[in-house]
Short mmCIF file of N, CA and C in Angstrom, two decimals:
data_model
loop_
_atom_site.label_atom_id
_atom_site.label_comp_id
_atom_site.label_asym_id
_atom_site.label_seq_id
_atom_site.Cartn_x
_atom_site.Cartn_y
_atom_site.Cartn_z
N UNK H 1 -6.20 6.61 -1.48
CA UNK H 1 -5.33 6.61 -2.03
C UNK H 1 -4.73 5.05 -2.15
N UNK H 2 -5.20 4.34 -1.39
CA UNK H 2 -5.22 2.83 -1.23
C UNK H 2 -5.40 2.13 -2.66
N UNK H 3 -6.42 2.52 -3.27
CA UNK H 3 -7.23 2.31 -4.56
C UNK H 3 -6.21 2.63 -5.71
N UNK H 4 -5.69 3.91 -5.64
CA UNK H 4 -4.65 4.40 -6.40
C UNK H 4 -3.33 3.21 -7.16
N UNK H 5 -2.71 2.41 -5.60
CA UNK H 5 -1.52 2.03 -5.67
C UNK H 5 -2.27 0.58 -6.43
N UNK H 6 -3.53 0.06 -6.07
CA UNK H 6 -4.09 -1.47 -6.32
C UNK H 6 -3.90 -1.19 -8.04
N UNK H 7 -4.95 0.34 -8.24
CA UNK H 7 -5.29 0.41 -9.66
C UNK H 7 -4.21 0.72 -10.67
N UNK H 8 -2.95 0.75 -10.08
CA UNK H 8 -1.98 1.44 -10.87
C UNK H 8 -0.86 -0.12 -10.75
N UNK H 9 -1.26 -1.38 -10.61
CA UNK H 9 -0.97 -2.66 -10.64
C UNK H 9 0.20 -3.26 -9.43
N UNK H 10 0.13 -2.31 -8.08
CA UNK H 10 0.91 -2.78 -7.17
C UNK H 10 0.01 -3.75 -5.94
N UNK H 11 0.43 -4.80 -5.36
CA UNK H 11 0.03 -5.30 -4.32
C UNK H 11 0.08 -4.82 -3.26
N UNK H 12 -1.14 -4.82 -2.42
CA UNK H 12 -1.27 -3.75 -1.39
C UNK H 12 -1.99 -4.63 -0.42
N UNK H 13 -1.23 -4.36 1.00
CA UNK H 13 -2.11 -5.32 1.99
C UNK H 13 -2.44 -4.39 3.20
N UNK H 14 -3.41 -4.42 4.12
CA UNK H 14 -3.54 -3.60 5.31
C UNK H 14 -2.50 -3.75 6.35
N UNK H 15 -2.34 -2.64 7.17
CA UNK H 15 -1.59 -2.80 8.53
C UNK H 15 -2.33 -2.96 9.52
N UNK H 16 -2.01 -3.41 11.22
CA UNK H 16 -2.63 -3.60 11.96
C UNK H 16 -2.45 -1.94 13.09
N UNK H 17 -3.32 -1.53 13.33
CA UNK H 17 -3.86 -0.28 13.80
C UNK H 17 -3.80 -0.33 15.27
N UNK H 18 -4.19 0.70 16.08
CA UNK H 18 -4.24 0.77 17.27
C UNK H 18 -5.57 0.79 17.75
N UNK H 19 -5.96 0.01 19.34
CA UNK H 19 -7.33 -0.14 19.60
C UNK H 19 -7.66 -0.02 21.13
N UNK H 20 -7.94 0.62 21.71
CA UNK H 20 -7.94 1.23 23.10
C UNK H 20 -6.84 1.21 23.77
N UNK H 21 -5.57 1.53 23.04
CA UNK H 21 -4.23 1.36 23.60
C UNK H 21 -3.45 0.67 23.23
N UNK H 22 -3.86 -0.52 22.16
CA UNK H 22 -3.12 -1.26 22.47
C UNK H 22 -3.09 -1.54 20.62
N UNK H 23 -2.13 -2.66 20.48
CA UNK H 23 -1.60 -2.77 19.11
C UNK H 23 -3.17 -4.01 18.73
N UNK H 24 -3.80 -3.62 17.54
CA UNK H 24 -4.72 -4.90 17.06
C UNK H 24 -4.61 -6.15 16.94
N UNK H 25 -2.92 -6.54 16.75
CA UNK H 25 -2.28 -7.71 16.56
C UNK H 25 -2.96 -8.58 17.50
N UNK H 26 -3.10 -7.92 18.88
CA UNK H 26 -3.40 -9.30 20.08
C UNK H 26 -2.43 -9.06 20.99
N UNK H 27 -1.21 -8.62 20.33
CA UNK H 27 -0.02 -8.81 21.47
C UNK H 27 0.42 -7.73 22.61
N UNK H 28 -0.16 -8.02 23.92
CA UNK H 28 -0.43 -7.24 24.43
C UNK H 28 1.08 -6.21 24.86
N UNK H 29 2.08 -6.88 24.53
CA UNK H 29 3.62 -5.90 24.23
C UNK H 29 3.93 -5.19 23.25
N UNK H 30 3.43 -5.68 21.80
CA UNK H 30 3.56 -5.11 20.67
C UNK H 30 3.46 -3.46 20.58
N UNK H 31 4.05 -3.21 20.21
CA UNK H 31 4.33 -1.61 19.94
C UNK H 31 4.71 -1.07 18.91
N UNK H 32 4.66 -2.00 17.90
CA UNK H 32 4.14 -1.60 16.36
C UNK H 32 2.90 -1.55 15.44
N UNK H 33 2.68 -0.69 16.18
CA UNK H 33 0.97 -0.52 15.54
C UNK H 33 0.92 0.32 14.61
N UNK H 34 0.23 0.42 13.41
CA UNK H 34 0.71 0.98 12.34
C UNK H 34 1.49 0.76 11.69
N UNK H 35 2.49 -0.68 11.80
CA UNK H 35 3.86 -0.73 11.01
C UNK H 35 3.67 -2.11 11.05
N UNK H 36 2.70 -3.38 11.24
CA UNK H 36 2.96 -4.57 10.24
C UNK H 36 1.69 -5.22 10.12
N UNK H 37 1.95 -5.61 9.00
CA UNK H 37 0.68 -6.36 8.37
C UNK H 37 0.07 -7.41 8.88
N UNK H 38 -1.31 -7.24 8.60
CA UNK H 38 -2.39 -7.96 8.94
C UNK H 38 -2.35 -9.52 8.67
N UNK H 39 -1.89 -9.22 7.34
CA UNK H 39 -1.88 -10.94 6.73
C UNK H 39 -0.33 -11.56 7.23
N UNK H 40 -0.21 -12.78 7.41
CA UNK H 40 0.88 -14.05 7.42
C UNK H 40 1.19 -14.06 5.44
N UNK H 41 2.87 -14.00 5.19
CA UNK H 41 3.16 -13.97 4.68
C UNK H 41 2.74 -12.80 3.35
N UNK H 42 2.75 -11.72 4.13
CA UNK H 42 2.40 -10.84 3.05
C UNK H 42 3.38 -10.44 1.98
N UNK H 43 4.58 -11.08 1.80
CA UNK H 43 5.86 -10.97 0.59
C UNK H 43 5.41 -11.65 -0.37
N UNK H 44 4.15 -12.25 -0.12
CA UNK H 44 3.18 -13.00 -1.55
C UNK H 44 1.69 -12.40 -1.47
N UNK H 45 1.78 -11.32 -1.39
CA UNK H 45 0.17 -11.19 -1.73
C UNK H 45 -0.12 -10.95 -2.56
N UNK H 46 -1.37 -11.33 -3.07
CA UNK H 46 -2.08 -11.44 -4.59
C UNK H 46 -2.44 -10.03 -5.22
N UNK H 47 -2.80 -9.97 -6.51
CA UNK H 47 -3.16 -8.92 -6.61
C UNK H 47 -4.86 -8.96 -6.52
N UNK H 48 -5.36 -8.33 -5.80
CA UNK H 48 -6.29 -8.32 -5.29
C UNK H 48 -7.76 -8.14 -6.37
N UNK H 49 -8.57 -8.60 -6.36
CA UNK H 49 -9.80 -8.23 -7.66
C UNK H 49 -10.41 -7.17 -6.70
N UNK H 50 -11.50 -6.74 -7.42
CA UNK H 50 -11.84 -5.60 -7.30
C UNK H 50 -12.95 -5.76 -5.76
N UNK H 51 -13.39 -6.73 -5.81
CA UNK H 51 -14.42 -7.18 -4.94
C UNK H 51 -13.91 -7.31 -3.59
N UNK H 52 -12.63 -7.95 -3.68
CA UNK H 52 -11.73 -7.97 -2.30
C UNK H 52 -11.05 -6.86 -1.87
N UNK H 53 -11.06 -6.14 -2.99
CA UNK H 53 -10.66 -4.30 -2.07
C UNK H 53 -11.99 -3.80 -1.64
N UNK H 54 -12.64 -4.01 -2.24
CA UNK H 54 -13.92 -3.44 -1.82
C UNK H 54 -14.40 -4.22 -0.16
N UNK H 55 -13.91 -5.20 -0.33
CA UNK H 55 -14.46 -5.74 1.13
C UNK H 55 -13.32 -5.45 2.16
N UNK H 56 -12.03 -5.68 1.62
CA UNK H 56 -11.06 -5.04 2.63
C UNK H 56 -11.38 -3.82 3.38
N UNK H 57 -11.91 -2.39 2.40
CA UNK H 57 -12.27 -1.58 3.01
C UNK H 57 -13.27 -1.22 3.63
N UNK H 58 -14.91 -1.99 3.62
CA UNK H 58 -15.67 -2.69 4.10
C UNK H 58 -15.49 -2.63 5.55
N UNK H 59 -14.48 -4.00 5.36
CA UNK H 59 -14.32 -4.23 6.94
C UNK H 59 -13.04 -3.71 7.78
N UNK H 60 -12.93 -2.31 7.26
CA UNK H 60 -11.49 -1.61 7.94
C UNK H 60 -10.27 -2.01 7.80
N UNK H 61 -10.10 -2.86 7.27
CA UNK H 61 -8.72 -3.76 7.27
C UNK H 61 -7.33 -2.67 6.63
N UNK H 62 -7.91 -1.73 5.76
CA UNK H 62 -7.14 -0.53 5.33
C UNK H 62 -7.44 0.67 5.63
N UNK H 63 -8.29 0.74 6.86
CA UNK H 63 -8.39 2.07 7.76
C UNK H 63 -7.17 2.54 8.80
N UNK H 64 -6.34 2.11 8.95
CA UNK H 64 -5.35 2.31 9.53
C UNK H 64 -3.88 2.23 9.05
N UNK H 65 -3.66 1.64 7.85
CA UNK H 65 -2.97 1.80 6.99
C UNK H 65 -2.66 0.54 5.88
N UNK H 66 -1.77 0.64 5.25
CA UNK H 66 -1.51 -0.01 3.86
C UNK H 66 -0.09 -0.17 3.98
N UNK H 67 0.14 -1.59 3.24
CA UNK H 67 1.57 -1.62 2.96
C UNK H 67 1.86 -1.59 1.04
N UNK H 68 2.31 -1.62 0.65
CA UNK H 68 2.61 -1.53 -0.76
C UNK H 68 3.53 -2.48 -1.06
N UNK H 69 3.75 -3.48 -2.11
CA UNK H 69 4.67 -4.45 -2.51
C UNK H 69 5.14 -3.88 -3.58
N UNK H 70 6.47 -3.43 -4.21
CA UNK H 70 7.29 -3.29 -5.23
C UNK H 70 8.53 -3.64 -5.50
N UNK H 71 8.43 -3.76 -6.73
CA UNK H 71 10.20 -3.87 -6.99
C UNK H 71 10.62 -2.97 -8.04
N UNK H 72 11.63 -2.71 -8.30
CA UNK H 72 12.40 -1.73 -8.95
C UNK H 72 11.96 -0.75 -8.51
N UNK H 73 11.82 -0.12 -7.38
CA UNK H 73 11.59 1.23 -7.51
C UNK H 73 11.97 1.74 -6.07
N UNK H 74 12.61 3.03 -6.12
CA UNK H 74 13.15 3.54 -4.74
C UNK H 74 12.05 3.95 -4.25
N UNK H 75 11.82 3.70 -2.60
CA UNK H 75 10.35 4.64 -1.98
C UNK H 75 11.53 5.39 -0.57
N UNK H 76 10.61 6.72 -0.56
CA UNK H 76 11.29 7.29 0.51
C UNK H 76 9.71 7.48 1.42
N UNK H 77 10.32 7.46 2.73
CA UNK H 77 9.41 7.50 3.76
C UNK H 77 9.39 8.61 4.27
N UNK H 78 9.18 9.96 4.25
CA UNK H 78 9.23 11.13 4.86
C UNK H 78 8.19 11.36 6.37
N UNK H 79 8.74 11.04 7.38
CA UNK H 79 7.78 11.45 9.01
C UNK H 79 8.39 13.39 8.75
N UNK H 80 7.53 13.82 9.02
CA UNK H 80 7.47 15.33 9.35
C UNK H 80 7.37 15.60 10.72
N UNK H 81 7.60 14.46 11.71
CA UNK H 81 7.72 14.83 12.75
C UNK H 81 9.22 14.47 13.27
N UNK H 82 9.95 14.29 12.50
CA UNK H 82 11.47 13.97 12.73
C UNK H 82 12.01 14.84 11.54
#
């Protein structure tokens, strides 16, 4: 799905996941795992090349989730647990 958004022209970025019970960002008090970007200035994420996308996938940067930058769209996030 990550590549689908990229191919559609959206700018995408990876999100921190959870490792050994802690957020991968390194902040021991963080409770926002799977919710915050791996990159700073994510609002200015470029449209990555295919090689960069492949590298992101190969290094696991998007294996725990990804964000999509978009303008002019209504996004609905459905959480089936709630």
